[in-house]
Amino acid sequence: MNMKKINLLATCFMLLFSPSVFGQITFEPGYLITEEGTRKEVLIRNADWKDNPDRFTYRETENGETQTATLQEVKEFGIGESEVFRRFTVDVDMSSDEVEKMSKSMNPEYERVTTFLRLLVEGQASLYQYESGNTRRFFMQQGDTPEQLIFKSYLTSNNDVAKNYGYKQQLLNKLNCSSVSQRSVGSLGYGRKSLTKFFVNYNECVNAPVTNYLAKREKRDVFNLYLRPGVNLYQANMESAVYDVIPPVDFENEVNARLGVEAEFVLPYNKGKWAILVEVASQSYSSETSNSRNERITVDYRSFEVPLGLRHYFFINEKARVFVNAQYVIDFVNSESIVEFSNSPDMKVSTATNFAFGAGFNYGRFNVEGRYSTSRGLVTDYLSWSSSYEGVSVIVGFRVF
């Protein structure tokens, strides 16, 4: 790798590991209730948990010592107006939804669990959520202890996938109001939004005070579309297995424009720090050189790259953030791409997949990224040749919506 690539990568990593990036930990106003029943107003680090937490960190004052609270010490905690977690010991159906691990029993496979359940709706009938890995369950509370709403996938004797919709009968049996009917429950899905809406409607039907915590949660972008122009600094080389027939070929570093469109799907947890990326970008590379036998070789290579991957953000403030990417790149070569030899047969360009790693800075609607693309073959259809095409890119982005 030449010095230009090294300098660009060094700049990216210096930006990424700057102390100012990792020093930004947000503690938000909240409360906790101790085992003894004492309520304390504190500042809690909001990790925007995907799974139900078993501990959390907090401070009693802005500059106070950071402390850790666990399930054994706290009965309840909340952050702002949108997050409430309450400790319960409940029976959770832990059966798998994966076909290869799926049970052949329609009955729930309960395990006794002590956890902080996330409160979604509070009222005469309250709704809670439990999530751990790929397991998501919902609980209804009318008395002291929440009861799981049953929904289970299982295999029949013919190994067909069937479903136990027990939650629908539970709701019909236990919630009595005009809004709860066979028809309304029959079409009710086992999802957070649909169940939240159902429980809000029930509490309103019985004229009970109701709080919809899901509606109070921060609204955030779930999809962003960026225009991503930039420049590539790439180099290529080729080497024949029969060196005495055709000497190795080293092409020069070339700077070329690239134009891309990136779709970013922000995952709905961990404060929007993770996103799935799908990009389509045009790129080209043209170069001419001579080998040790003074044979002229030119390459004209154009393609559409489709990088697929993940992005992780490190927040500095509300508008500024640093990010890193890891992507798997699929390359679609233009059919006219070719390597031409003045004294030897020409070769069609044919490439393989490769990986790309980037780091960048985002401010508002704009971002800039430095990216390193690992080597991929340039003439992979020719087994007697080894080849390499790699380089770095500087990309700027503008969020369209």
Tab-separated table of C-alpha atoms in Angstrom, residues 19-239:
chain	number	residue	atom	x	y	z
A	19	PRO	CA	-11.152	11.077	22.992
A	20	SER	CA	-13.868	13.615	22.180
A	21	VAL	CA	-15.781	10.891	20.359
A	22	PHE	CA	-15.766	8.353	23.151
A	23	GLY	CA	-16.211	10.966	25.874
A	24	GLN	CA	-19.778	11.776	24.874
A	25	ILE	CA	-21.927	9.737	27.281
A	26	THR	CA	-25.434	11.097	27.750
A	27	PHE	CA	-27.088	10.841	31.158
A	28	GLU	CA	-30.744	11.812	31.069
A	29	PRO	CA	-33.112	12.792	33.902
A	30	GLY	CA	-34.850	9.773	35.379
A	31	TYR	CA	-35.671	7.958	38.586
A	32	LEU	CA	-35.195	4.644	40.323
A	33	ILE	CA	-37.072	2.875	43.105
A	34	THR	CA	-34.907	0.897	45.466
A	35	GLU	CA	-35.597	-2.522	46.960
A	36	GLU	CA	-36.846	-0.728	50.082
A	37	GLY	CA	-39.305	1.359	48.050
A	38	THR	CA	-37.387	4.644	48.129
A	39	ARG	CA	-37.690	6.757	44.981
A	40	LYS	CA	-34.593	8.676	43.867
A	41	GLU	CA	-34.395	11.304	41.137
A	42	VAL	CA	-31.170	10.553	39.250
A	43	LEU	CA	-29.478	10.853	35.855
A	44	ILE	CA	-29.519	7.568	33.936
A	45	ARG	CA	-27.401	6.603	30.967
A	46	ASN	CA	-29.964	5.899	28.252
A	47	ALA	CA	-28.572	3.014	26.172
A	48	ASP	CA	-31.847	2.632	24.246
A	49	TRP	CA	-31.796	-1.062	25.040
A	50	LYS	CA	-32.958	-3.595	22.470
A	51	ASP	CA	-32.990	-6.430	25.016
A	52	ASN	CA	-34.420	-5.965	28.482
A	53	PRO	CA	-31.525	-4.781	30.662
A	54	ASP	CA	-30.455	-6.485	33.868
A	55	ARG	CA	-28.508	-3.415	35.058
A	56	PHE	CA	-27.978	0.250	34.244
A	57	THR	CA	-25.622	3.074	35.162
A	58	TYR	CA	-26.640	6.354	36.755
A	59	ARG	CA	-25.397	9.454	38.562
A	60	GLU	CA	-27.027	11.270	41.425
A	61	THR	CA	-25.740	14.635	40.147
A	62	GLU	CA	-24.396	15.910	36.821
A	63	ASN	CA	-20.761	15.518	37.868
A	64	GLY	CA	-21.322	12.795	40.415
A	65	GLU	CA	-19.810	9.343	40.539
A	66	THR	CA	-21.138	6.846	37.985
A	67	GLN	CA	-22.862	3.966	39.755
A	68	THR	CA	-24.362	0.669	38.588
A	69	ALA	CA	-27.789	-0.561	39.678
A	70	THR	CA	-28.847	-4.192	39.248
A	71	LEU	CA	-32.022	-6.251	39.339
A	72	GLN	CA	-31.346	-7.164	42.949
A	73	GLU	CA	-31.173	-3.524	44.047
A	74	VAL	CA	-33.897	-1.759	42.033
A	75	LYS	CA	-37.598	-2.529	41.569
A	76	GLU	CA	-38.282	0.072	38.903
A	77	PHE	CA	-36.554	2.787	36.912
A	78	GLY	CA	-37.550	5.280	34.279
A	79	ILE	CA	-36.008	7.805	31.890
A	80	GLY	CA	-37.824	10.984	30.909
A	81	GLU	CA	-41.452	10.451	29.920
A	82	SER	CA	-40.923	7.538	27.537
A	83	GLU	CA	-39.029	4.725	29.277
A	84	VAL	CA	-40.251	2.728	32.285
A	85	PHE	CA	-38.889	-0.657	33.363
A	86	ARG	CA	-40.360	-2.679	36.226
A	87	ARG	CA	-38.907	-5.762	37.852
A	88	PHE	CA	-41.007	-8.909	37.825
A	89	THR	CA	-40.492	-12.616	38.152
A	90	VAL	CA	-42.528	-14.103	35.313
A	91	ASP	CA	-42.904	-17.239	33.211
A	92	VAL	CA	-41.518	-16.635	29.712
A	93	ASP	CA	-42.040	-18.980	26.768
A	94	MET	CA	-38.494	-19.569	25.491
A	95	SER	CA	-39.377	-21.842	22.563
A	96	SER	CA	-37.558	-21.044	19.325
A	97	ASP	CA	-39.082	-19.613	16.167
A	98	GLU	CA	-36.294	-21.105	14.042
A	99	VAL	CA	-37.570	-24.110	12.079
A	100	GLU	CA	-34.524	-26.275	12.805
A	101	LYS	CA	-34.990	-25.682	16.562
A	102	MET	CA	-38.789	-25.508	16.618
A	103	SER	CA	-40.763	-27.571	19.121
A	104	LYS	CA	-43.419	-30.085	18.089
A	105	SER	CA	-45.631	-29.053	21.001
A	106	MET	CA	-48.142	-26.244	20.654
A	107	ASN	CA	-47.882	-25.475	24.374
A	108	PRO	CA	-45.554	-22.757	25.672
A	109	GLU	CA	-42.208	-23.860	27.115
A	110	TYR	CA	-41.928	-21.623	30.132
A	111	GLU	CA	-38.844	-20.613	32.046
A	112	ARG	CA	-38.968	-18.626	35.284
A	113	VAL	CA	-37.203	-15.314	34.728
A	114	THR	CA	-36.589	-12.250	36.863
A	115	THR	CA	-36.194	-9.246	34.611
A	116	PHE	CA	-36.997	-5.599	34.002
A	117	LEU	CA	-40.065	-5.631	31.738
A	118	ARG	CA	-40.491	-2.599	29.469
A	119	LEU	CA	-43.817	-0.834	30.070
A	120	LEU	CA	-45.601	0.038	26.830
A	121	VAL	CA	-49.119	0.928	28.043
A	122	GLU	CA	-50.199	1.676	31.620
A	123	GLY	CA	-53.851	1.561	32.593
A	124	GLN	CA	-56.495	-0.711	34.053
A	125	ALA	CA	-54.931	-3.285	31.728
A	126	SER	CA	-51.210	-2.693	31.165
A	127	LEU	CA	-48.948	-4.029	28.432
A	128	TYR	CA	-45.278	-4.974	28.869
A	129	GLN	CA	-42.579	-6.244	26.536
A	130	TYR	CA	-39.814	-8.795	27.095
A	131	GLU	CA	-37.011	-9.134	24.541
A	132	SER	CA	-33.819	-11.165	24.584
A	133	GLY	CA	-31.984	-11.989	21.364
A	134	ASN	CA	-34.565	-13.309	18.903
A	135	THR	CA	-37.172	-13.864	21.614
A	136	ARG	CA	-39.888	-11.208	21.940
A	137	ARG	CA	-42.895	-11.724	24.217
A	138	PHE	CA	-45.697	-9.468	25.459
A	139	PHE	CA	-47.338	-9.464	28.884
A	140	MET	CA	-50.705	-8.270	30.144
A	141	GLN	CA	-51.127	-7.033	33.702
A	142	GLN	CA	-54.416	-6.580	35.527
A	143	GLY	CA	-53.295	-7.611	38.980
A	144	ASP	CA	-49.931	-7.921	40.683
A	145	THR	CA	-48.036	-10.147	38.252
A	146	PRO	CA	-48.063	-9.806	34.463
A	147	GLU	CA	-49.188	-12.810	32.426
A	148	GLN	CA	-47.590	-13.642	29.097
A	149	LEU	CA	-49.773	-13.330	26.035
A	150	ILE	CA	-49.288	-16.643	24.254
A	151	PHE	CA	-48.059	-16.807	20.697
A	152	LYS	CA	-45.981	-19.769	19.583
A	153	SER	CA	-44.766	-21.338	16.342
A	154	TYR	CA	-44.450	-25.125	16.336
A	155	LEU	CA	-44.143	-28.109	14.005
A	156	THR	CA	-47.031	-30.440	13.288
A	157	SER	CA	-46.632	-34.217	12.922
A	158	ASN	CA	-46.100	-33.572	9.184
A	159	ASN	CA	-43.329	-31.047	9.977
A	160	ASP	CA	-45.468	-28.152	8.792
A	161	VAL	CA	-45.182	-24.859	10.687
A	162	ALA	CA	-48.293	-24.021	12.696
A	163	LYS	CA	-49.049	-21.241	15.167
A	164	ASN	CA	-50.697	-21.069	18.569
A	165	TYR	CA	-52.637	-17.779	18.764
A	166	GLY	CA	-53.542	-18.228	22.423
A	167	TYR	CA	-53.223	-14.496	23.131
A	168	LYS	CA	-56.417	-13.803	21.224
A	169	GLN	CA	-58.501	-16.006	23.520
A	170	GLN	CA	-56.757	-14.533	26.575
A	171	LEU	CA	-57.784	-11.032	25.544
A	172	LEU	CA	-61.365	-12.084	24.824
A	173	ASN	CA	-61.602	-13.832	28.202
A	174	LYS	CA	-60.081	-11.114	30.392
A	175	LEU	CA	-60.870	-7.761	28.777
A	176	ASN	CA	-64.569	-7.018	28.762
A	177	CYS	CA	-65.645	-3.954	26.828
A	178	SER	CA	-67.457	-3.132	23.614
A	179	SER	CA	-64.140	-2.441	21.846
A	180	VAL	CA	-63.003	-6.026	22.531
A	181	SER	CA	-64.886	-8.223	20.113
A	182	GLN	CA	-64.266	-11.436	18.231
A	183	ARG	CA	-63.749	-9.387	15.105
A	184	SER	CA	-61.295	-6.882	16.586
A	185	VAL	CA	-59.228	-9.587	18.261
A	186	GLY	CA	-59.350	-11.936	15.281
A	187	SER	CA	-57.288	-9.609	13.101
A	188	LEU	CA	-54.965	-8.477	15.911
A	189	GLY	CA	-51.275	-9.130	15.235
A	190	TYR	CA	-48.712	-10.119	17.852
A	191	GLY	CA	-46.623	-6.975	17.479
A	192	ARG	CA	-45.687	-3.977	19.577
A	193	LYS	CA	-47.627	-1.354	17.631
A	194	SER	CA	-50.800	-3.410	17.148
A	195	LEU	CA	-50.968	-4.561	20.779
A	196	THR	CA	-50.207	-1.064	22.069
A	197	LYS	CA	-53.073	0.371	20.028
A	198	PHE	CA	-55.381	-2.400	21.260
A	199	PHE	CA	-54.580	-1.806	24.958
A	200	VAL	CA	-54.972	1.958	24.601
A	201	ASN	CA	-58.388	1.440	22.986
A	202	TYR	CA	-59.468	-0.946	25.747
A	203	ASN	CA	-58.505	1.455	28.552
A	204	GLU	CA	-60.301	4.294	26.817
A	205	CYS	CA	-63.334	2.046	26.397
A	206	VAL	CA	-63.548	1.411	30.173
A	207	ASN	CA	-62.823	5.116	30.908
A	208	ALA	CA	-59.579	4.259	32.707
A	209	PRO	CA	-56.600	6.645	32.759
A	210	VAL	CA	-54.076	5.402	30.223
A	211	THR	CA	-50.471	6.274	29.330
A	212	ASN	CA	-49.014	5.211	26.001
A	213	TYR	CA	-45.261	5.102	26.579
A	214	LEU	CA	-44.562	3.838	23.092
A	215	ALA	CA	-46.070	7.022	21.637
A	216	LYS	CA	-43.832	9.109	23.904
A	217	ARG	CA	-40.645	7.504	22.621
A	218	GLU	CA	-38.375	9.722	20.574
A	219	LYS	CA	-39.230	9.804	16.886
A	220	ARG	CA	-36.159	9.198	14.778
A	221	ASP	CA	-35.253	8.656	11.170
A	222	VAL	CA	-35.557	5.031	10.121
A	223	PHE	CA	-34.608	5.565	6.470
A	224	ASN	CA	-32.174	7.997	4.887
A	225	LEU	CA	-31.252	8.380	1.226
A	226	TYR	CA	-27.905	9.979	0.341
A	227	LEU	CA	-26.319	11.140	-2.899
A	228	ARG	CA	-22.653	10.119	-2.623
A	229	PRO	CA	-20.214	11.570	-5.167
A	230	GLY	CA	-16.496	11.246	-4.599
A	231	VAL	CA	-13.067	10.386	-5.971
A	232	ASN	CA	-11.227	7.067	-6.086
A	233	LEU	CA	-7.465	6.561	-5.962
A	234	TYR	CA	-6.953	3.026	-7.250
A	235	GLN	CA	-4.136	0.910	-8.619
A	236	ALA	CA	-4.042	-2.425	-10.432
A	237	ASN	CA	-1.491	-5.113	-11.210
A	238	MET	CA	-1.457	-8.379	-13.099
A	239	GLU	CA	0.966	-11.270	-13.148
